[in-house]
């Protein structure tokens, strides 16, 4: 009996150490698709567990929220280079501990590939509501600029800014969330992060390279897009277009983000 108790005690200590050091039952970072511009993450954890992903390259780290139990997709949007991908689990408060680290050297088949894929933040398919809506808007249009403007005008003319949700974000009641592009398209309600995600998803579904940018501006923390047309990246702010009900007939008519 004493021997059994000692064995059970060792197992209890072992699993306690796993918990303390943030190890998960199963976690995987799949970088086999790196040449195509993206990688995926999966971790078996309780859905309420707070987790983050850190992607470091050239000395800079970008953090993303990760929902346990889901397969999440992220783009190598900093281009070729050596990356370190780290999955974290919250230990206590704002303290996070490493679950898994994956280094990878990225050499893209196409430098624009990361801006054309469906990711957890910018989700679309040819069959979902986002892809179908973009296809309907762009039907009969032959060039990317015309398609982008059709998408821009539809969002500017039919979406509304969610003041209630924005207030909750400003108060800190909502700290972390990931846009749901299909849900935003259906409700036509959101904030800058949602609108930029939908715009990027619709552009990408039509083969137009587009990315989502977040940062501090003269109006505070904001999200907008960069869209690649005719060999040049152009900044576009669909949120301002929604607020001012602006429309465009050419690229120069599209509103740029505030400085």
PDB file of C-alpha atoms in Angstrom, residues 5-241:
ATOM      1  CA  UNK A   5       0.801   5.659  -2.461  1.00  0.00           C
ATOM      2  CA  UNK A   6       4.334   6.672  -3.426  1.00  0.00           C
ATOM      3  CA  UNK A   7       3.634   5.876  -7.081  1.00  0.00           C
ATOM      4  CA  UNK A   8       0.381   7.835  -7.041  1.00  0.00           C
ATOM      5  CA  UNK A   9       2.185  10.691  -5.344  1.00  0.00           C
ATOM      6  CA  UNK A  10       4.787  10.801  -8.103  1.00  0.00           C
ATOM      7  CA  UNK A  11       2.052  10.918 -10.768  1.00  0.00           C
ATOM      8  CA  UNK A  12       0.257  13.739  -8.919  1.00  0.00           C
ATOM      9  CA  UNK A  13       3.460  15.760  -8.742  1.00  0.00           C
ATOM     10  CA  UNK A  14       4.160  15.071 -12.436  1.00  0.00           C
ATOM     11  CA  UNK A  15       0.754  16.292 -13.606  1.00  0.00           C
ATOM     12  CA  UNK A  16       0.930  19.273 -11.273  1.00  0.00           C
ATOM     13  CA  UNK A  17       4.223  20.272 -12.850  1.00  0.00           C
ATOM     14  CA  UNK A  18       2.683  19.946 -16.306  1.00  0.00           C
ATOM     15  CA  UNK A  19      -0.058  22.326 -15.234  1.00  0.00           C
ATOM     16  CA  UNK A  20       2.332  24.808 -13.638  1.00  0.00           C
ATOM     17  CA  UNK A  21       4.618  24.949 -16.650  1.00  0.00           C
ATOM     18  CA  UNK A  22       1.749  25.371 -19.097  1.00  0.00           C
ATOM     19  CA  UNK A  23       2.091  22.140 -21.057  1.00  0.00           C
ATOM     20  CA  UNK A  24      -0.996  21.013 -22.964  1.00  0.00           C
ATOM     21  CA  UNK A  25      -2.230  17.485 -23.692  1.00  0.00           C
ATOM     22  CA  UNK A  26      -1.530  17.960 -27.398  1.00  0.00           C
ATOM     23  CA  UNK A  27      -0.338  20.983 -29.348  1.00  0.00           C
ATOM     24  CA  UNK A  28       0.826  21.267 -32.932  1.00  0.00           C
ATOM     25  CA  UNK A  29       2.197  24.043 -35.103  1.00  0.00           C
ATOM     26  CA  UNK A  30       2.124  22.923 -38.747  1.00  0.00           C
ATOM     27  CA  UNK A  31       4.530  24.862 -40.979  1.00  0.00           C
ATOM     28  CA  UNK A  32       4.424  22.461 -43.941  1.00  0.00           C
ATOM     29  CA  UNK A  33       2.459  25.099 -45.888  1.00  0.00           C
ATOM     30  CA  UNK A  34       5.059  27.839 -45.270  1.00  0.00           C
ATOM     31  CA  UNK A  35       5.990  28.148 -48.993  1.00  0.00           C
ATOM     32  CA  UNK A  36       2.313  28.932 -49.668  1.00  0.00           C
ATOM     33  CA  UNK A  37       2.368  31.759 -47.147  1.00  0.00           C
ATOM     34  CA  UNK A  38       0.675  30.359 -44.042  1.00  0.00           C
ATOM     35  CA  UNK A  39       0.823  27.971 -41.093  1.00  0.00           C
ATOM     36  CA  UNK A  40      -1.739  26.432 -38.755  1.00  0.00           C
ATOM     37  CA  UNK A  41      -2.035  25.839 -35.019  1.00  0.00           C
ATOM     38  CA  UNK A  42      -4.049  23.321 -33.032  1.00  0.00           C
ATOM     39  CA  UNK A  43      -4.088  22.732 -29.286  1.00  0.00           C
ATOM     40  CA  UNK A  44      -6.268  20.461 -27.178  1.00  0.00           C
ATOM     41  CA  UNK A  45      -7.240  22.575 -24.211  1.00  0.00           C
ATOM     42  CA  UNK A  46     -10.395  23.595 -22.387  1.00  0.00           C
ATOM     43  CA  UNK A  47     -12.271  26.186 -24.527  1.00  0.00           C
ATOM     44  CA  UNK A  48     -12.160  28.758 -21.719  1.00  0.00           C
ATOM     45  CA  UNK A  49      -8.363  28.597 -21.429  1.00  0.00           C
ATOM     46  CA  UNK A  50      -6.779  31.870 -22.540  1.00  0.00           C
ATOM     47  CA  UNK A  51      -4.076  31.317 -25.148  1.00  0.00           C
ATOM     48  CA  UNK A  52      -1.977  33.493 -27.418  1.00  0.00           C
ATOM     49  CA  UNK A  53       0.376  33.034 -30.318  1.00  0.00           C
ATOM     50  CA  UNK A  54       3.568  35.017 -30.796  1.00  0.00           C
ATOM     51  CA  UNK A  55       5.194  35.236 -34.237  1.00  0.00           C
ATOM     52  CA  UNK A  56       8.682  36.725 -34.250  1.00  0.00           C
ATOM     53  CA  UNK A  57      10.829  37.645 -37.241  1.00  0.00           C
ATOM     54  CA  UNK A  58      13.533  40.267 -37.775  1.00  0.00           C
ATOM     55  CA  UNK A  59      13.374  41.150 -34.088  1.00  0.00           C
ATOM     56  CA  UNK A  60       9.669  42.043 -34.119  1.00  0.00           C
ATOM     57  CA  UNK A  61       6.871  40.022 -32.513  1.00  0.00           C
ATOM     58  CA  UNK A  62       3.188  40.039 -33.432  1.00  0.00           C
ATOM     59  CA  UNK A  63       0.709  38.512 -30.979  1.00  0.00           C
ATOM     60  CA  UNK A  64      -2.591  36.862 -31.865  1.00  0.00           C
ATOM     61  CA  UNK A  65      -5.382  35.423 -29.735  1.00  0.00           C
ATOM     62  CA  UNK A  66      -5.889  31.684 -30.106  1.00  0.00           C
ATOM     63  CA  UNK A  67      -9.089  29.777 -29.249  1.00  0.00           C
ATOM     64  CA  UNK A  68      -8.242  26.321 -27.840  1.00  0.00           C
ATOM     65  CA  UNK A  69      -9.672  23.308 -29.616  1.00  0.00           C
ATOM     66  CA  UNK A  70      -9.775  25.047 -33.009  1.00  0.00           C
ATOM     67  CA  UNK A  71      -7.489  24.868 -36.009  1.00  0.00           C
ATOM     68  CA  UNK A  72      -6.298  28.427 -36.529  1.00  0.00           C
ATOM     69  CA  UNK A  73      -4.529  29.682 -39.644  1.00  0.00           C
ATOM     70  CA  UNK A  74      -2.066  32.574 -39.753  1.00  0.00           C
ATOM     71  CA  UNK A  75      -0.155  34.160 -42.637  1.00  0.00           C
ATOM     72  CA  UNK A  76       3.571  34.739 -42.923  1.00  0.00           C
ATOM     73  CA  UNK A  77       2.798  38.350 -43.773  1.00  0.00           C
ATOM     74  CA  UNK A  78       6.336  39.635 -43.145  1.00  0.00           C
ATOM     75  CA  UNK A  79       7.622  37.718 -46.164  1.00  0.00           C
ATOM     76  CA  UNK A  80      10.728  35.547 -46.429  1.00  0.00           C
ATOM     77  CA  UNK A  81      12.843  35.110 -43.338  1.00  0.00           C
ATOM     78  CA  UNK A  82      13.464  33.138 -40.177  1.00  0.00           C
ATOM     79  CA  UNK A  83      10.457  32.950 -37.870  1.00  0.00           C
ATOM     80  CA  UNK A  84       9.923  31.728 -34.320  1.00  0.00           C
ATOM     81  CA  UNK A  85       6.317  30.744 -33.576  1.00  0.00           C
ATOM     82  CA  UNK A  86       5.404  30.380 -29.904  1.00  0.00           C
ATOM     83  CA  UNK A  87       2.112  29.184 -28.435  1.00  0.00           C
ATOM     84  CA  UNK A  88       1.343  30.499 -24.946  1.00  0.00           C
ATOM     85  CA  UNK A  89      -1.181  29.599 -22.272  1.00  0.00           C
ATOM     86  CA  UNK A  90      -2.253  32.041 -19.556  1.00  0.00           C
ATOM     87  CA  UNK A  91      -0.759  31.138 -16.197  1.00  0.00           C
ATOM     88  CA  UNK A  92      -2.365  33.826 -14.039  1.00  0.00           C
ATOM     89  CA  UNK A  93      -3.570  37.375 -14.591  1.00  0.00           C
ATOM     90  CA  UNK A  94      -1.633  38.753 -17.544  1.00  0.00           C
ATOM     91  CA  UNK A  95       1.149  36.193 -17.187  1.00  0.00           C
ATOM     92  CA  UNK A  96       1.531  33.630 -19.981  1.00  0.00           C
ATOM     93  CA  UNK A  97       3.823  30.610 -20.270  1.00  0.00           C
ATOM     94  CA  UNK A  98       5.129  28.791 -23.328  1.00  0.00           C
ATOM     95  CA  UNK A  99       3.359  25.655 -24.500  1.00  0.00           C
ATOM     96  CA  UNK A 100       5.201  25.032 -27.757  1.00  0.00           C
ATOM     97  CA  UNK A 101       7.863  26.725 -29.901  1.00  0.00           C
ATOM     98  CA  UNK A 102       8.392  26.148 -33.616  1.00  0.00           C
ATOM     99  CA  UNK A 103      11.216  27.742 -35.637  1.00  0.00           C
ATOM    100  CA  UNK A 104      10.867  27.901 -39.407  1.00  0.00           C
ATOM    101  CA  UNK A 105      12.776  29.430 -42.309  1.00  0.00           C
ATOM    102  CA  UNK A 106      10.241  30.775 -44.795  1.00  0.00           C
ATOM    103  CA  UNK A 107      10.880  30.976 -48.529  1.00  0.00           C
ATOM    104  CA  UNK A 108       7.662  31.883 -50.329  1.00  0.00           C
ATOM    105  CA  UNK A 109       6.710  30.524 -53.756  1.00  0.00           C
ATOM    106  CA  UNK A 110       4.997  33.861 -54.413  1.00  0.00           C
ATOM    107  CA  UNK A 111       5.705  37.029 -52.362  1.00  0.00           C
ATOM    108  CA  UNK A 112       1.991  37.910 -52.517  1.00  0.00           C
ATOM    109  CA  UNK A 113       0.820  34.492 -51.294  1.00  0.00           C
ATOM    110  CA  UNK A 114       0.326  35.543 -47.625  1.00  0.00           C
ATOM    111  CA  UNK A 115      -2.138  38.231 -48.751  1.00  0.00           C
ATOM    112  CA  UNK A 116      -4.360  35.859 -50.709  1.00  0.00           C
ATOM    113  CA  UNK A 117      -5.035  33.074 -48.194  1.00  0.00           C
ATOM    114  CA  UNK A 118      -7.959  32.584 -45.840  1.00  0.00           C
ATOM    115  CA  UNK A 119      -6.849  32.944 -42.220  1.00  0.00           C
ATOM    116  CA  UNK A 120      -8.534  32.879 -38.828  1.00  0.00           C
ATOM    117  CA  UNK A 121      -8.621  36.685 -38.863  1.00  0.00           C
ATOM    118  CA  UNK A 122      -9.562  37.050 -42.530  1.00  0.00           C
ATOM    119  CA  UNK A 123     -11.842  34.096 -43.296  1.00  0.00           C
ATOM    120  CA  UNK A 124     -13.455  33.295 -46.644  1.00  0.00           C
ATOM    121  CA  UNK A 125     -14.078  30.534 -49.147  1.00  0.00           C
ATOM    122  CA  UNK A 126     -15.604  30.473 -52.593  1.00  0.00           C
ATOM    123  CA  UNK A 127     -18.672  28.759 -51.109  1.00  0.00           C
ATOM    124  CA  UNK A 128     -19.320  30.850 -47.978  1.00  0.00           C
ATOM    125  CA  UNK A 129     -21.333  34.072 -47.751  1.00  0.00           C
ATOM    126  CA  UNK A 130     -18.242  36.274 -48.032  1.00  0.00           C
ATOM    127  CA  UNK A 131     -16.979  34.586 -51.200  1.00  0.00           C
ATOM    128  CA  UNK A 132     -20.407  34.504 -52.801  1.00  0.00           C
ATOM    129  CA  UNK A 133     -21.112  38.155 -52.008  1.00  0.00           C
ATOM    130  CA  UNK A 134     -17.788  39.240 -53.471  1.00  0.00           C
ATOM    131  CA  UNK A 135     -18.418  37.153 -56.587  1.00  0.00           C
ATOM    132  CA  UNK A 136     -21.835  38.770 -57.054  1.00  0.00           C
ATOM    133  CA  UNK A 137     -20.435  42.282 -56.613  1.00  0.00           C
ATOM    134  CA  UNK A 138     -17.599  41.656 -59.062  1.00  0.00           C
ATOM    135  CA  UNK A 139     -19.560  39.786 -61.713  1.00  0.00           C
ATOM    136  CA  UNK A 140     -18.769  41.174 -65.157  1.00  0.00           C
ATOM    137  CA  UNK A 141     -15.834  43.282 -63.916  1.00  0.00           C
ATOM    138  CA  UNK A 142     -12.541  42.498 -65.597  1.00  0.00           C
ATOM    139  CA  UNK A 143      -9.863  44.373 -63.620  1.00  0.00           C
ATOM    140  CA  UNK A 144      -8.861  44.307 -59.951  1.00  0.00           C
ATOM    141  CA  UNK A 145      -9.354  48.026 -59.383  1.00  0.00           C
ATOM    142  CA  UNK A 146     -12.970  47.893 -60.532  1.00  0.00           C
ATOM    143  CA  UNK A 147     -13.587  44.840 -58.341  1.00  0.00           C
ATOM    144  CA  UNK A 148     -11.996  46.496 -55.308  1.00  0.00           C
ATOM    145  CA  UNK A 149     -14.105  49.627 -55.782  1.00  0.00           C
ATOM    146  CA  UNK A 150     -17.283  47.549 -56.071  1.00  0.00           C
ATOM    147  CA  UNK A 151     -16.449  45.858 -52.757  1.00  0.00           C
ATOM    148  CA  UNK A 152     -15.495  49.194 -51.151  1.00  0.00           C
ATOM    149  CA  UNK A 153     -18.740  50.887 -52.238  1.00  0.00           C
ATOM    150  CA  UNK A 154     -20.927  48.034 -51.031  1.00  0.00           C
ATOM    151  CA  UNK A 155     -19.352  48.073 -47.562  1.00  0.00           C
ATOM    152  CA  UNK A 156     -19.414  51.879 -47.400  1.00  0.00           C
ATOM    153  CA  UNK A 157     -23.066  52.038 -48.359  1.00  0.00           C
ATOM    154  CA  UNK A 158     -24.574  49.198 -46.347  1.00  0.00           C
ATOM    155  CA  UNK A 159     -22.585  48.628 -43.141  1.00  0.00           C
ATOM    156  CA  UNK A 160     -23.018  50.518 -39.862  1.00  0.00           C
ATOM    157  CA  UNK A 161     -20.601  51.339 -37.063  1.00  0.00           C
ATOM    158  CA  UNK A 162     -21.474  49.579 -33.797  1.00  0.00           C
ATOM    159  CA  UNK A 163     -21.224  52.346 -31.201  1.00  0.00           C
ATOM    160  CA  UNK A 164     -22.298  50.063 -28.343  1.00  0.00           C
ATOM    161  CA  UNK A 165     -19.590  47.498 -29.037  1.00  0.00           C
ATOM    162  CA  UNK A 166     -17.007  50.242 -29.608  1.00  0.00           C
ATOM    163  CA  UNK A 167     -17.849  51.733 -26.196  1.00  0.00           C
ATOM    164  CA  UNK A 168     -17.404  48.320 -24.571  1.00  0.00           C
ATOM    165  CA  UNK A 169     -13.967  48.019 -26.183  1.00  0.00           C
ATOM    166  CA  UNK A 170     -12.959  51.501 -25.015  1.00  0.00           C
ATOM    167  CA  UNK A 171     -14.060  50.705 -21.446  1.00  0.00           C
ATOM    168  CA  UNK A 172     -12.082  47.469 -21.439  1.00  0.00           C
ATOM    169  CA  UNK A 173     -15.179  45.275 -21.166  1.00  0.00           C
ATOM    170  CA  UNK A 174     -14.056  43.600 -24.408  1.00  0.00           C
ATOM    171  CA  UNK A 175     -10.325  43.045 -24.500  1.00  0.00           C
ATOM    172  CA  UNK A 176      -9.656  40.368 -27.074  1.00  0.00           C
ATOM    173  CA  UNK A 177     -11.708  39.063 -29.950  1.00  0.00           C
ATOM    174  CA  UNK A 178     -11.256  37.777 -33.480  1.00  0.00           C
ATOM    175  CA  UNK A 179     -13.536  39.075 -36.274  1.00  0.00           C
ATOM    176  CA  UNK A 180     -16.076  36.684 -37.746  1.00  0.00           C
ATOM    177  CA  UNK A 181     -16.274  37.804 -41.370  1.00  0.00           C
ATOM    178  CA  UNK A 182     -19.436  35.890 -42.243  1.00  0.00           C
ATOM    179  CA  UNK A 183     -21.198  37.112 -39.118  1.00  0.00           C
ATOM    180  CA  UNK A 184     -20.194  40.725 -39.814  1.00  0.00           C
ATOM    181  CA  UNK A 185     -21.359  40.435 -43.410  1.00  0.00           C
ATOM    182  CA  UNK A 186     -24.714  39.094 -42.234  1.00  0.00           C
ATOM    183  CA  UNK A 187     -25.298  41.724 -39.524  1.00  0.00           C
ATOM    184  CA  UNK A 188     -23.621  44.574 -41.442  1.00  0.00           C
ATOM    185  CA  UNK A 189     -22.597  45.885 -38.032  1.00  0.00           C
ATOM    186  CA  UNK A 190     -19.151  46.144 -36.474  1.00  0.00           C
ATOM    187  CA  UNK A 191     -16.097  48.265 -35.761  1.00  0.00           C
ATOM    188  CA  UNK A 192     -12.949  49.012 -37.747  1.00  0.00           C
ATOM    189  CA  UNK A 193     -11.392  45.597 -37.073  1.00  0.00           C
ATOM    190  CA  UNK A 194     -14.504  43.810 -38.381  1.00  0.00           C
ATOM    191  CA  UNK A 195     -14.869  45.992 -41.478  1.00  0.00           C
ATOM    192  CA  UNK A 196     -11.193  45.673 -42.417  1.00  0.00           C
ATOM    193  CA  UNK A 197     -11.366  41.893 -42.045  1.00  0.00           C
ATOM    194  CA  UNK A 198     -14.440  41.655 -44.287  1.00  0.00           C
ATOM    195  CA  UNK A 199     -12.926  43.965 -46.902  1.00  0.00           C
ATOM    196  CA  UNK A 200      -9.681  41.950 -46.981  1.00  0.00           C
ATOM    197  CA  UNK A 201     -11.591  38.655 -47.150  1.00  0.00           C
ATOM    198  CA  UNK A 202     -13.741  39.800 -50.070  1.00  0.00           C
ATOM    199  CA  UNK A 203     -10.740  41.169 -51.959  1.00  0.00           C
ATOM    200  CA  UNK A 204      -8.731  37.996 -51.397  1.00  0.00           C
ATOM    201  CA  UNK A 205     -11.626  35.833 -52.540  1.00  0.00           C
ATOM    202  CA  UNK A 206     -11.376  37.674 -55.851  1.00  0.00           C
ATOM    203  CA  UNK A 207      -7.618  37.156 -56.115  1.00  0.00           C
ATOM    204  CA  UNK A 208      -6.753  40.710 -55.046  1.00  0.00           C
ATOM    205  CA  UNK A 209      -3.863  40.804 -52.532  1.00  0.00           C
ATOM    206  CA  UNK A 210      -4.992  42.635 -49.416  1.00  0.00           C
ATOM    207  CA  UNK A 211      -3.888  42.818 -45.811  1.00  0.00           C
ATOM    208  CA  UNK A 212      -5.217  44.178 -42.535  1.00  0.00           C
ATOM    209  CA  UNK A 213      -3.217  46.767 -40.601  1.00  0.00           C
ATOM    210  CA  UNK A 214      -3.656  47.765 -36.951  1.00  0.00           C
ATOM    211  CA  UNK A 215      -1.967  50.637 -35.168  1.00  0.00           C
ATOM    212  CA  UNK A 216      -2.186  53.992 -33.440  1.00  0.00           C
ATOM    213  CA  UNK A 217      -3.446  56.955 -35.462  1.00  0.00           C
ATOM    214  CA  UNK A 218      -4.612  60.488 -34.711  1.00  0.00           C
ATOM    215  CA  UNK A 219      -8.036  59.059 -33.767  1.00  0.00           C
ATOM    216  CA  UNK A 220      -6.625  56.312 -31.546  1.00  0.00           C
ATOM    217  CA  UNK A 221      -6.011  52.622 -32.138  1.00  0.00           C
ATOM    218  CA  UNK A 222      -7.442  51.766 -35.533  1.00  0.00           C
ATOM    219  CA  UNK A 223      -7.622  49.075 -38.248  1.00  0.00           C
ATOM    220  CA  UNK A 224      -7.486  49.607 -42.001  1.00  0.00           C
ATOM    221  CA  UNK A 225      -6.275  47.863 -45.177  1.00  0.00           C
ATOM    222  CA  UNK A 226      -3.501  47.833 -47.704  1.00  0.00           C
ATOM    223  CA  UNK A 227      -4.574  46.586 -51.129  1.00  0.00           C
ATOM    224  CA  UNK A 228      -2.176  45.650 -53.946  1.00  0.00           C
ATOM    225  CA  UNK A 229      -3.162  47.107 -57.304  1.00  0.00           C
ATOM    226  CA  UNK A 230      -1.035  47.662 -60.410  1.00  0.00           C
ATOM    227  CA  UNK A 231       2.181  46.823 -58.587  1.00  0.00           C
ATOM    228  CA  UNK A 232       1.570  49.223 -55.671  1.00  0.00           C
ATOM    229  CA  UNK A 233       0.224  48.911 -52.133  1.00  0.00           C
ATOM    230  CA  UNK A 234      -2.506  51.490 -51.429  1.00  0.00           C
ATOM    231  CA  UNK A 235      -3.954  52.268 -47.988  1.00  0.00           C
ATOM    232  CA  UNK A 236      -7.760  52.166 -47.770  1.00  0.00           C
ATOM    233  CA  UNK A 237      -9.983  52.954 -44.771  1.00  0.00           C
ATOM    234  CA  UNK A 238     -13.433  51.406 -45.233  1.00  0.00           C
ATOM    235  CA  UNK A 239     -14.469  52.450 -41.700  1.00  0.00           C
ATOM    236  CA  UNK A 240     -14.246  56.128 -42.606  1.00  0.00           C
ATOM    237  CA  UNK A 241     -16.119  55.366 -45.818  1.00  0.00           C
TER     238      UNK A 241
END
